[in-house]
PDB file of C-alpha atoms in Angstrom:
ATOM      1  CA  MET A   1      95.483 131.086  81.232  1.00 82.00           C
ATOM      2  CA  PRO A   2      98.669 131.915  79.317  1.00 90.00           C
ATOM      3  CA  ILE A   3      98.769 131.315  75.576  1.00 93.00           C
ATOM      4  CA  PRO A   4     102.082 130.730  73.760  1.00 90.00           C
ATOM      5  CA  ASP A   5     103.278 133.627  71.626  1.00 88.00           C
ATOM      6  CA  ASP A   6     103.330 131.484  68.500  1.00 91.00           C
ATOM      7  CA  VAL A   7      99.522 131.090  68.678  1.00 93.00           C
ATOM      8  CA  THR A   8      98.040 133.936  66.636  1.00 91.00           C
ATOM      9  CA  GLY A   9      94.478 132.745  66.162  1.00 90.00           C
ATOM     10  CA  ASP A  10      94.850 132.586  62.391  1.00 90.00           C
ATOM     11  CA  GLU A  11      95.241 128.799  62.709  1.00 91.00           C
ATOM     12  CA  ILE A  12      91.511 128.225  63.176  1.00 90.00           C
ATOM     13  CA  ASP A  13      89.225 126.941  60.434  1.00 90.00           C
ATOM     14  CA  LYS A  14      87.996 129.586  57.999  1.00 91.00           C
ATOM     15  CA  ASP A  15      84.361 128.785  58.781  1.00 92.00           C
ATOM     16  CA  VAL A  16      84.977 129.426  62.471  1.00 94.00           C
ATOM     17  CA  ARG A  17      86.816 132.638  61.638  1.00 92.00           C
ATOM     18  CA  GLN A  18      83.806 133.704  59.616  1.00 93.00           C
ATOM     19  CA  GLU A  19      81.547 133.202  62.639  1.00 94.00           C
ATOM     20  CA  LEU A  20      83.855 135.288  64.806  1.00 95.00           C
ATOM     21  CA  LEU A  21      83.477 138.294  62.491  1.00 93.00           C
ATOM     22  CA  SER A  22      80.391 139.210  64.499  1.00 91.00           C
ATOM     23  CA  LEU A  23      82.697 140.079  67.411  1.00 95.00           C
ATOM     24  CA  PRO A  24      84.898 143.174  67.851  1.00 95.00           C
ATOM     25  CA  LYS A  25      88.312 142.601  66.299  1.00 93.00           C
ATOM     26  CA  GLY A  26      90.290 142.406  69.547  1.00 94.00           C
ATOM     27  CA  LEU A  27      87.750 140.109  71.149  1.00 96.00           C
ATOM     28  CA  ALA A  28      87.594 137.888  68.078  1.00 95.00           C
ATOM     29  CA  GLU A  29      91.375 137.502  68.177  1.00 95.00           C
ATOM     30  CA  GLU A  30      91.367 136.539  71.847  1.00 96.00           C
ATOM     31  CA  VAL A  31      88.570 134.019  71.347  1.00 97.00           C
ATOM     32  CA  SER A  32      90.254 132.485  68.322  1.00 96.00           C
ATOM     33  CA  ARG A  33      93.535 132.029  70.194  1.00 96.00           C
ATOM     34  CA  ASN A  34      91.726 130.182  72.985  1.00 97.00           C
ATOM     35  CA  LEU A  35      89.976 127.984  70.418  1.00 97.00           C
ATOM     36  CA  VAL A  36      93.347 127.149  68.882  1.00 96.00           C
ATOM     37  CA  MET A  37      94.555 125.998  72.306  1.00 97.00           C
ATOM     38  CA  VAL A  38      91.443 123.838  72.674  1.00 97.00           C
ATOM     39  CA  ALA A  39      92.211 122.095  69.382  1.00 96.00           C
ATOM     40  CA  ARG A  40      95.887 121.752  70.261  1.00 95.00           C
ATOM     41  CA  LEU A  41      95.352 120.141  73.677  1.00 97.00           C
ATOM     42  CA  ILE A  42      92.137 118.175  73.358  1.00 97.00           C
ATOM     43  CA  ASP A  43      93.800 114.821  72.594  1.00 94.00           C
ATOM     44  CA  GLU A  44      96.803 114.991  74.919  1.00 95.00           C
ATOM     45  CA  ASP A  45      95.476 117.218  77.700  1.00 97.00           C
ATOM     46  CA  PRO A  46      91.658 117.225  77.775  1.00 97.00           C
ATOM     47  CA  GLU A  47      91.476 119.111  81.057  1.00 97.00           C
ATOM     48  CA  GLY A  48      93.740 121.831  79.696  1.00 97.00           C
ATOM     49  CA  ALA A  49      91.591 122.069  76.575  1.00 97.00           C
ATOM     50  CA  TYR A  50      88.509 122.283  78.751  1.00 98.00           C
ATOM     51  CA  ALA A  51      89.969 125.210  80.701  1.00 97.00           C
ATOM     52  CA  TYR A  52      90.656 127.179  77.504  1.00 97.00           C
ATOM     53  CA  SER A  53      87.176 126.368  76.197  1.00 97.00           C
ATOM     54  CA  ARG A  54      85.615 127.900  79.309  1.00 97.00           C
ATOM     55  CA  ILE A  55      87.488 131.124  78.668  1.00 97.00           C
ATOM     56  CA  ALA A  56      86.289 131.235  75.066  1.00 97.00           C
ATOM     57  CA  LEU A  57      82.752 130.436  76.221  1.00 97.00           C
ATOM     58  CA  ARG A  58      82.796 133.262  78.729  1.00 97.00           C
ATOM     59  CA  LEU A  59      83.915 135.679  76.029  1.00 97.00           C
ATOM     60  CA  ALA A  60      81.616 134.566  73.207  1.00 96.00           C
ATOM     61  CA  SER A  61      78.799 132.269  74.347  1.00 96.00           C
ATOM     62  CA  ARG A  62      76.548 133.394  71.470  1.00 96.00           C
ATOM     63  CA  VAL A  63      78.887 131.965  68.818  1.00 96.00           C
ATOM     64  CA  ALA A  64      77.896 128.440  67.758  1.00 97.00           C
ATOM     65  CA  ALA A  65      81.485 127.398  67.012  1.00 96.00           C
ATOM     66  CA  VAL A  66      82.474 128.344  70.549  1.00 97.00           C
ATOM     67  CA  ARG A  67      79.612 126.313  72.035  1.00 98.00           C
ATOM     68  CA  GLU A  68      80.589 123.347  69.884  1.00 97.00           C
ATOM     69  CA  ALA A  69      84.249 123.573  70.893  1.00 97.00           C
ATOM     70  CA  ALA A  70      83.219 123.788  74.546  1.00 98.00           C
ATOM     71  CA  GLY A  71      81.070 120.709  74.037  1.00 98.00           C
ATOM     72  CA  PHE A  72      83.892 118.652  72.575  1.00 98.00           C
ATOM     73  CA  ALA A  73      86.294 119.745  75.325  1.00 98.00           C
ATOM     74  CA  ALA A  74      83.776 118.698  77.977  1.00 98.00           C
ATOM     75  CA  TYR A  75      83.151 115.435  76.121  1.00 98.00           C
ATOM     76  CA  ALA A  76      86.885 114.661  76.026  1.00 98.00           C
ATOM     77  CA  SER A  77      87.011 115.320  79.782  1.00 97.00           C
ATOM     78  CA  GLN A  78      84.072 112.929  80.316  1.00 97.00           C
ATOM     79  CA  LYS A  79      81.802 115.734  81.493  1.00 98.00           C
ATOM     80  CA  TYR A  80      78.953 114.300  79.474  1.00 98.00           C
ATOM     81  CA  SER A  81      76.071 116.294  80.932  1.00 98.00           C
ATOM     82  CA  GLU A  82      77.870 119.563  80.291  1.00 98.00           C
ATOM     83  CA  ALA A  83      78.917 118.438  76.821  1.00 98.00           C
ATOM     84  CA  LEU A  84      75.355 117.528  75.901  1.00 98.00           C
ATOM     85  CA  ALA A  85      74.111 120.964  76.990  1.00 98.00           C
ATOM     86  CA  GLU A  86      76.710 122.690  74.793  1.00 98.00           C
ATOM     87  CA  PHE A  87      75.958 120.474  71.781  1.00 98.00           C
ATOM     88  CA  ARG A  88      72.258 121.165  72.117  1.00 97.00           C
ATOM     89  CA  ALA A  89      72.920 124.897  72.251  1.00 97.00           C
ATOM     90  CA  ALA A  90      75.097 124.737  69.135  1.00 97.00           C
ATOM     91  CA  ARG A  91      72.457 122.704  67.318  1.00 96.00           C
ATOM     92  CA  ARG A  92      69.738 125.217  68.188  1.00 96.00           C
ATOM     93  CA  MET A  93      71.912 128.002  66.803  1.00 96.00           C
ATOM     94  CA  THR A  94      72.708 126.308  63.493  1.00 94.00           C
ATOM     95  CA  GLY A  95      70.006 123.688  62.966  1.00 93.00           C
ATOM     96  CA  ASN A  96      72.808 121.327  61.957  1.00 90.00           C
ATOM     97  CA  VAL A  97      72.371 117.592  62.636  1.00 95.00           C
ATOM     98  CA  ASP A  98      76.063 116.699  62.486  1.00 96.00           C
ATOM     99  CA  LEU A  99      76.290 116.604  66.286  1.00 97.00           C
ATOM    100  CA  TRP A 100      73.503 114.039  66.631  1.00 97.00           C
ATOM    101  CA  PRO A 101      75.760 110.949  67.064  1.00 98.00           C
ATOM    102  CA  VAL A 102      77.981 112.559  69.695  1.00 98.00           C
ATOM    103  CA  MET A 103      74.913 113.824  71.512  1.00 98.00           C
ATOM    104  CA  ALA A 104      73.630 110.238  71.624  1.00 98.00           C
ATOM    105  CA  ASP A 105      76.998 109.080  72.935  1.00 98.00           C
ATOM    106  CA  CYS A 106      76.721 111.637  75.728  1.00 98.00           C
ATOM    107  CA  GLU A 107      73.480 109.914  76.719  1.00 98.00           C
ATOM    108  CA  ARG A 108      75.454 106.675  76.941  1.00 98.00           C
ATOM    109  CA  GLY A 109      78.076 108.392  79.063  1.00 98.00           C
ATOM    110  CA  MET A 110      75.357 109.548  81.421  1.00 98.00           C
ATOM    111  CA  GLY A 111      74.161 105.976  81.840  1.00 98.00           C
ATOM    112  CA  ARG A 112      71.163 106.212  79.536  1.00 98.00           C
ATOM    113  CA  PRO A 113      71.807 103.713  76.690  1.00 98.00           C
ATOM    114  CA  GLU A 114      68.064 103.398  75.998  1.00 98.00           C
ATOM    115  CA  LYS A 115      67.946 107.100  75.164  1.00 98.00           C
ATOM    116  CA  ALA A 116      70.921 106.672  72.819  1.00 98.00           C
ATOM    117  CA  LEU A 117      69.053 103.869  71.020  1.00 97.00           C
ATOM    118  CA  ASP A 118      65.985 106.084  70.673  1.00 97.00           C
ATOM    119  CA  MET A 119      68.155 108.744  69.047  1.00 97.00           C
ATOM    120  CA  ALA A 120      69.643 106.109  66.708  1.00 97.00           C
ATOM    121  CA  GLY A 121      66.154 105.462  65.351  1.00 95.00           C
ATOM    122  CA  ALA A 122      65.171 109.123  65.013  1.00 96.00           C
ATOM    123  CA  PRO A 123      64.496 110.744  61.591  1.00 94.00           C
ATOM    124  CA  ASP A 124      67.496 113.033  62.098  1.00 92.00           C
ATOM    125  CA  VAL A 125      69.797 110.086  61.380  1.00 96.00           C
ATOM    126  CA  GLN A 126      68.613 110.028  57.770  1.00 94.00           C
ATOM    127  CA  LYS A 127      69.893 113.579  57.367  1.00 95.00           C
ATOM    128  CA  LEU A 128      73.423 112.583  58.309  1.00 96.00           C
ATOM    129  CA  ASP A 129      76.089 111.984  55.686  1.00 95.00           C
ATOM    130  CA  LYS A 130      77.701 108.550  55.368  1.00 95.00           C
ATOM    131  CA  ALA A 131      80.333 109.271  58.013  1.00 95.00           C
ATOM    132  CA  GLY A 132      77.664 110.489  60.423  1.00 96.00           C
ATOM    133  CA  GLN A 133      75.531 107.404  59.847  1.00 96.00           C
ATOM    134  CA  VAL A 134      78.495 105.138  60.585  1.00 97.00           C
ATOM    135  CA  GLU A 135      79.160 107.084  63.796  1.00 97.00           C
ATOM    136  CA  MET A 136      75.528 106.634  64.771  1.00 98.00           C
ATOM    137  CA  ARG A 137      75.809 102.901  64.140  1.00 97.00           C
ATOM    138  CA  LEU A 138      78.865 102.730  66.373  1.00 98.00           C
ATOM    139  CA  VAL A 139      77.032 104.556  69.147  1.00 98.00           C
ATOM    140  CA  ALA A 140      73.989 102.275  68.810  1.00 98.00           C
ATOM    141  CA  ALA A 141      76.189  99.163  69.003  1.00 98.00           C
ATOM    142  CA  GLY A 142      77.879 100.574  72.086  1.00 98.00           C
ATOM    143  CA  ALA A 143      74.493 101.162  73.671  1.00 98.00           C
ATOM    144  CA  ARG A 144      73.524  97.553  72.973  1.00 98.00           C
ATOM    145  CA  ARG A 145      76.688  96.380  74.693  1.00 98.00           C
ATOM    146  CA  ASP A 146      75.963  98.674  77.645  1.00 97.00           C
ATOM    147  CA  MET A 147      72.685  96.799  78.013  1.00 97.00           C
ATOM    148  CA  GLY A 148      74.385  93.402  77.782  1.00 97.00           C
ATOM    149  CA  GLN A 149      73.023  92.668  74.306  1.00 97.00           C
ATOM    150  CA  LEU A 150      76.195  91.409  72.625  1.00 97.00           C
ATOM    151  CA  ASP A 151      74.531  89.586  69.756  1.00 97.00           C
ATOM    152  CA  ALA A 152      72.400  92.643  68.967  1.00 98.00           C
ATOM    153  CA  ALA A 153      75.542  94.809  69.004  1.00 98.00           C
ATOM    154  CA  ILE A 154      77.204  92.494  66.461  1.00 98.00           C
ATOM    155  CA  VAL A 155      74.170  92.601  64.191  1.00 97.00           C
ATOM    156  CA  THR A 156      74.030  96.416  64.472  1.00 97.00           C
ATOM    157  CA  LEU A 157      77.580  96.700  63.147  1.00 97.00           C
ATOM    158  CA  GLN A 158      76.968  94.359  60.210  1.00 97.00           C
ATOM    159  CA  SER A 159      76.417  96.763  57.337  1.00 94.00           C
ATOM    160  CA  PRO A 160      77.477  97.503  53.757  1.00 94.00           C
ATOM    161  CA  GLU A 161      80.108  99.869  55.144  1.00 94.00           C
ATOM    162  CA  LEU A 162      81.661  97.027  57.156  1.00 95.00           C
ATOM    163  CA  ALA A 163      81.759  94.699  54.160  1.00 91.00           C
ATOM    164  CA  SER A 164      83.085  97.333  51.762  1.00 93.00           C
ATOM    165  CA  HIS A 165      86.649  96.887  50.455  1.00 91.00           C
ATOM    166  CA  SER A 166      87.175 100.632  50.114  1.00 93.00           C
ATOM    167  CA  VAL A 167      88.971 102.331  52.999  1.00 94.00           C
ATOM    168  CA  GLN A 168      87.328 105.427  54.431  1.00 95.00           C
ATOM    169  CA  PRO A 169      88.292 107.547  57.465  1.00 93.00           C
ATOM    170  CA  TRP A 170      85.864 105.561  59.607  1.00 93.00           C
ATOM    171  CA  THR A 171      86.673 102.068  58.244  1.00 96.00           C
ATOM    172  CA  ALA A 172      89.292 101.133  60.859  1.00 96.00           C
ATOM    173  CA  ARG A 173      87.091 102.141  63.771  1.00 96.00           C
ATOM    174  CA  LEU A 174      84.094 100.245  62.393  1.00 97.00           C
ATOM    175  CA  ARG A 175      86.112  97.068  61.863  1.00 97.00           C
ATOM    176  CA  TYR A 176      87.720  97.441  65.271  1.00 97.00           C
ATOM    177  CA  ALA A 177      84.343  97.793  67.006  1.00 97.00           C
ATOM    178  CA  TYR A 178      83.081  94.716  65.188  1.00 98.00           C
ATOM    179  CA  ALA A 179      86.157  92.674  66.149  1.00 97.00           C
ATOM    180  CA  ASP A 180      85.884  93.792  69.761  1.00 97.00           C
ATOM    181  CA  ALA A 181      82.208  92.803  69.912  1.00 98.00           C
ATOM    182  CA  LEU A 182      83.011  89.386  68.426  1.00 98.00           C
ATOM    183  CA  LEU A 183      85.733  88.838  71.001  1.00 97.00           C
ATOM    184  CA  ALA A 184      83.401  89.830  73.834  1.00 97.00           C
ATOM    185  CA  ALA A 185      80.941  87.230  72.523  1.00 96.00           C
ATOM    186  CA  GLY A 186      83.635  84.534  72.620  1.00 96.00           C
ATOM    187  CA  ARG A 187      84.069  84.300  68.839  1.00 97.00           C
ATOM    188  CA  GLU A 188      87.853  84.567  68.957  1.00 96.00           C
ATOM    189  CA  ASP A 189      88.716  83.298  65.467  1.00 96.00           C
ATOM    190  CA  GLU A 190      86.360  85.762  63.806  1.00 97.00           C
ATOM    191  CA  ALA A 191      87.596  88.521  66.089  1.00 97.00           C
ATOM    192  CA  ARG A 192      91.181  87.860  65.040  1.00 96.00           C
ATOM    193  CA  GLU A 193      90.192  88.098  61.365  1.00 96.00           C
ATOM    194  CA  TRP A 194      88.519  91.472  61.853  1.00 97.00           C
ATOM    195  CA  PHE A 195      91.287  92.883  64.027  1.00 96.00           C
ATOM    196  CA  ALA A 196      93.641  92.019  61.154  1.00 96.00           C
ATOM    197  CA  LYS A 197      91.345  93.853  58.722  1.00 96.00           C
ATOM    198  CA  ALA A 198      91.270  96.824  61.079  1.00 96.00           C
ATOM    199  CA  VAL A 199      95.073  96.906  61.080  1.00 95.00           C
ATOM    200  CA  GLU A 200      95.089  96.943  57.274  1.00 95.00           C
ATOM    201  CA  SER A 201      92.834  99.992  57.161  1.00 95.00           C
ATOM    202  CA  ASP A 202      94.288 101.854  60.150  1.00 94.00           C
ATOM    203  CA  LYS A 203      96.927 103.897  58.378  1.00 90.00           C
ATOM    204  CA  ASP A 204      97.143 106.657  60.980  1.00 89.00           C
ATOM    205  CA  GLY A 205      97.065 104.465  64.077  1.00 90.00           C
ATOM    206  CA  SER A 206      93.695 105.660  65.329  1.00 90.00           C
ATOM    207  CA  THR A 207      93.106 102.311  67.071  1.00 94.00           C
ATOM    208  CA  ASP A 208      95.208  99.787  68.966  1.00 94.00           C
ATOM    209  CA  ALA A 209      94.145  97.003  66.609  1.00 94.00           C
ATOM    210  CA  SER A 210      97.721  95.837  66.078  1.00 94.00           C
ATOM    211  CA  ASP A 211      98.228  95.377  69.821  1.00 94.00           C
ATOM    212  CA  ARG A 212      94.954  93.504  70.161  1.00 94.00           C
ATOM    213  CA  LEU A 213      95.894  91.243  67.270  1.00 93.00           C
ATOM    214  CA  ALA A 214      99.304  90.532  68.779  1.00 94.00           C
ATOM    215  CA  GLU A 215      97.654  89.738  72.098  1.00 92.00           C
ATOM    216  CA  LEU A 216      95.408  87.181  70.430  1.00 91.00           C
ATOM    217  CA  ASP A 217      98.465  85.646  68.765  1.00 87.00           C
ATOM    218  CA  GLY A 218     100.263  85.414  72.093  1.00 84.00           C
ATOM    219  CA  VAL A 219     102.965  87.905  71.152  1.00 80.00           C
ATOM    220  CA  GLU A 220     104.588  89.870  73.973  1.00 71.00           C
ATOM    221  CA  PHE A 221     106.456  93.098  73.286  1.00 60.00           C
ATOM    222  CA  VAL A 222     109.579  94.174  75.164  1.00 62.00           C
ATOM    223  CA  ASP A 223     110.535  97.836  75.155  1.00 58.00           C
ATOM    224  CA  ALA A 224     114.084  97.797  73.781  1.00 55.00           C
ATOM    225  CA  LEU A 225     114.516 101.518  74.491  1.00 55.00           C
ATOM    226  CA  VAL A 226     114.438 101.016  78.253  1.00 53.00           C
ATOM    227  CA  GLU A 227     117.996 100.622  79.472  1.00 50.00           C
ATOM    228  CA  ASP A 228     118.403  98.199  82.340  1.00 52.00           C
ATOM    229  CA  ASP A 229     121.040 100.152  84.260  1.00 50.00           C
ATOM    230  CA  GLU A 230     120.877  97.935  87.306  1.00 47.00           C
ATOM    231  CA  ASP A 231     119.894  94.398  88.089  1.00 51.00           C
ATOM    232  CA  GLU A 232     117.277  93.714  90.738  1.00 51.00           C
ATOM    233  CA  ASP A 233     119.985  93.368  93.393  1.00 51.00           C
ATOM    234  CA  GLY A 234     121.421  96.781  92.561  1.00 50.00           C
ATOM    235  CA  THR A 235     124.612  95.510  90.907  1.00 46.00           C
ATOM    236  CA  GLU A 236     125.936  96.574  87.556  1.00 43.00           C
ATOM    237  CA  PRO A 237     124.296  95.133  84.450  1.00 39.00           C
ATOM    238  CA  SER A 238     125.597  91.677  83.536  1.00 35.00           C
ATOM    239  CA  SER A 239     126.690  93.062  80.162  1.00 34.00           C
ATOM    240  CA  VAL A 240     129.552  94.936  81.837  1.00 32.00           C
ATOM    241  CA  ARG A 241     130.776  92.071  83.987  1.00 30.00           C
ATOM    242  CA  GLU A 242     134.057  90.365  83.046  1.00 33.00           C
ATOM    243  CA  ALA A 243     134.686  86.675  83.598  1.00 32.00           C
ATOM    244  CA  ASP A 244     137.495  85.546  85.857  1.00 34.00           C
ATOM    245  CA  PRO A 245     140.130  84.232  83.391  1.00 32.00           C
ATOM    246  CA  VAL A 246     140.941  81.311  85.682  1.00 32.00           C
ATOM    247  CA  SER A 247     137.637  80.060  87.035  1.00 33.00           C
ATOM    248  CA  GLY A 248     135.433  81.383  84.232  1.00 35.00           C
ATOM    249  CA  THR A 249     133.111  83.040  86.749  1.00 35.00           C
ATOM    250  CA  GLY A 250     132.186  86.669  86.859  1.00 37.00           C
ATOM    251  CA  ASP A 251     131.164  89.268  89.401  1.00 40.00           C
ATOM    252  CA  LEU A 252     134.643  89.868  90.884  1.00 35.00           C
ATOM    253  CA  ASP A 253     135.095  93.357  92.260  1.00 43.00           C
ATOM    254  CA  ALA A 254     137.992  95.033  94.073  1.00 39.00           C
ATOM    255  CA  ASP A 255     136.979  93.697  97.497  1.00 44.00           C
ATOM    256  CA  ASP A 256     136.730  90.182  96.101  1.00 41.00           C
ATOM    257  CA  VAL A 257     140.260  90.440  94.680  1.00 35.00           C
ATOM    258  CA  ASP A 258     141.652  91.637  98.020  1.00 43.00           C
ATOM    259  CA  GLU A 259     139.928  88.743  99.784  1.00 41.00           C
ATOM    260  CA  VAL A 260     141.402  86.228  97.336  1.00 34.00           C
ATOM    261  CA  ASP A 261     144.906  87.701  97.752  1.00 43.00           C
ATOM    262  CA  ALA A 262     144.599  87.551 101.524  1.00 40.00           C
ATOM    263  CA  THR A 263     143.555  83.916 101.356  1.00 39.00           C
ATOM    264  CA  ASP A 264     146.521  83.103  99.143  1.00 42.00           C
ATOM    265  CA  ASP A 265     148.886  84.742 101.636  1.00 42.00           C
ATOM    266  CA  ASP A 266     147.496  82.625 104.470  1.00 43.00           C
ATOM    267  CA  ILE A 267     147.966  79.467 102.448  1.00 37.00           C
ATOM    268  CA  ASP A 268     151.601  80.344 101.648  1.00 44.00           C
ATOM    269  CA  GLU A 269     152.448  80.904 105.310  1.00 41.00           C
ATOM    270  CA  ASP A 270     150.934  77.546 106.303  1.00 43.00           C
ATOM    271  CA  ASP A 271     152.908  75.819 103.560  1.00 43.00           C
ATOM    272  CA  LEU A 272     156.114  77.367 104.809  1.00 39.00           C
ATOM    273  CA  ASP A 273     155.387  76.241 108.367  1.00 44.00           C
ATOM    274  CA  ASP A 274     154.728  72.628 107.421  1.00 47.00           C
ATOM    275  CA  GLU A 275     155.621  71.305 103.996  1.00 45.00           C
ATOM    276  CA  ASP A 276     158.575  73.569 103.151  1.00 45.00           C
ATOM    277  CA  LEU A 277     160.214  72.980 106.527  1.00 41.00           C
ATOM    278  CA  ASP A 278     159.779  69.229 106.136  1.00 48.00           C
ATOM    279  CA  ASP A 279     161.504  69.398 102.766  1.00 50.00           C
ATOM    280  CA  GLU A 280     164.370  71.333 104.319  1.00 47.00           C
ATOM    281  CA  ASP A 281     164.819  68.646 106.989  1.00 48.00           C
ATOM    282  CA  GLU A 282     164.906  65.914 104.374  1.00 49.00           C
ATOM    283  CA  ARG A 283     167.591  67.780 102.421  1.00 48.00           C
ATOM    284  CA  ASP A 284     169.682  68.169 105.581  1.00 48.00           C
ATOM    285  CA  GLU A 285     169.441  64.453 106.335  1.00 47.00           C
ATOM    286  CA  GLU A 286     170.461  63.510 102.783  1.00 48.00           C
ATOM    287  CA  SER A 287     173.422  65.857 103.016  1.00 46.00           C
ATOM    288  CA  ALA A 288     174.463  64.291 106.297  1.00 44.00           C
ATOM    289  CA  ASP A 289     174.304  60.804 104.829  1.00 49.00           C
ATOM    290  CA  ARG A 290     176.500  61.808 101.947  1.00 44.00           C
ATOM    291  CA  SER A 291     179.064  63.398 104.295  1.00 43.00           C
ATOM    292  CA  GLY A 292     179.177  60.358 106.540  1.00 43.00           C
ATOM    293  CA  THR A 293     179.615  58.063 103.587  1.00 39.00           C
ATOM    294  CA  ARG A 294     182.513  60.125 102.240  1.00 39.00           C
ATOM    295  CA  ARG A 295     184.283  60.109 105.607  1.00 39.00           C
ATOM    296  CA  ALA A 296     183.684  56.413 106.022  1.00 38.00           C
ATOM    297  CA  GLY A 297     185.240  55.827 102.647  1.00 40.00           C
ATOM    298  CA  GLU A 298     188.229  57.832 103.644  1.00 40.00           C
ATOM    299  CA  THR A 299     188.762  56.091 107.073  1.00 38.00           C
ATOM    300  CA  GLY A 300     187.206  52.793 106.394  1.00 39.00           C
ATOM    301  CA  GLU A 301     184.742  53.463 109.227  1.00 39.00           C
ATOM    302  CA  GLU A 302     181.293  54.900 109.525  1.00 39.00           C
ATOM    303  CA  GLY A 303     181.559  58.561 110.104  1.00 38.00           C
ATOM    304  CA  ASP A 304     180.652  60.042 113.487  1.00 39.00           C
ATOM    305  CA  GLY A 305     180.267  63.676 112.430  1.00 37.00           C
ATOM    306  CA  GLU A 306     177.450  65.837 113.839  1.00 37.00           C
ATOM    307  CA  ASP A 307     175.339  65.356 110.753  1.00 39.00           C
ATOM    308  CA  ALA A 308     175.645  61.547 110.854  1.00 34.00           C
ATOM    309  CA  PRO A 309     172.756  59.533 112.245  1.00 34.00           C
ATOM    310  CA  ARG A 310     173.405  58.506 115.800  1.00 33.00           C
ATOM    311  CA  GLY A 311     172.982  54.837 116.749  1.00 33.00           C
TER     312      GLY A 311
END
């Protein structure tokens, strides 16, 4: 697979670079560049990250960092069986227990929550640092929920870390999981309180706690960036319509104007045929009366001109 020119391989963690020193220089550079692509794509394009991880794995399967990266890429792509195999291989190589919680979560992904719970109670958990122990607690609570044990999941998450006022990298996720479990159990008021606490501690937006809180509050968001270029009937947006200055109505286009003009012309012709001609007849009769009256005044008789009324 092609790798962008700006990826040199120097971007990888120094500990990983140290592991790659066991490889020939050219090979180490190629492997490191593929590992950089795994890290770059794993959140936005898990399948792409997985493809790069397979290349690195083919080139350097005996390097623990490569096996671990391949495991996380498979995990992000929901290939849990494959991910678990890679994590186990990396753990055998290093003896490190840091991967224990994600290994247990792979068991959940494979439909074995009981196995995940067994791992949560194993002695290896005591060797984990605080962050690792919180991750293990999250996995155990998830396993309880997989088994339909909501109340047990809530109790599992209740811990000193949950009650602590200090904000750690895992605080938002722990509070979010607790709020979500409460909501699933029908304890909406408590869930709202803990979603709000999750929002307070989620500085980098690692959860959608704010959306969940808004949903509980009945708030609906409208995307103001989406421009409504057309109405549902395909006409121009109402914002560009102009009101008719006479009637106060809108939506007049060129065809409408022509139709109105044509209607007006028809009305004018009818008026000329009826009303205007009647007015002209009345004026002619009045003129005839005045002429007859003048002639009668002059002769002493009623006029008999052509405009005079005939008896």
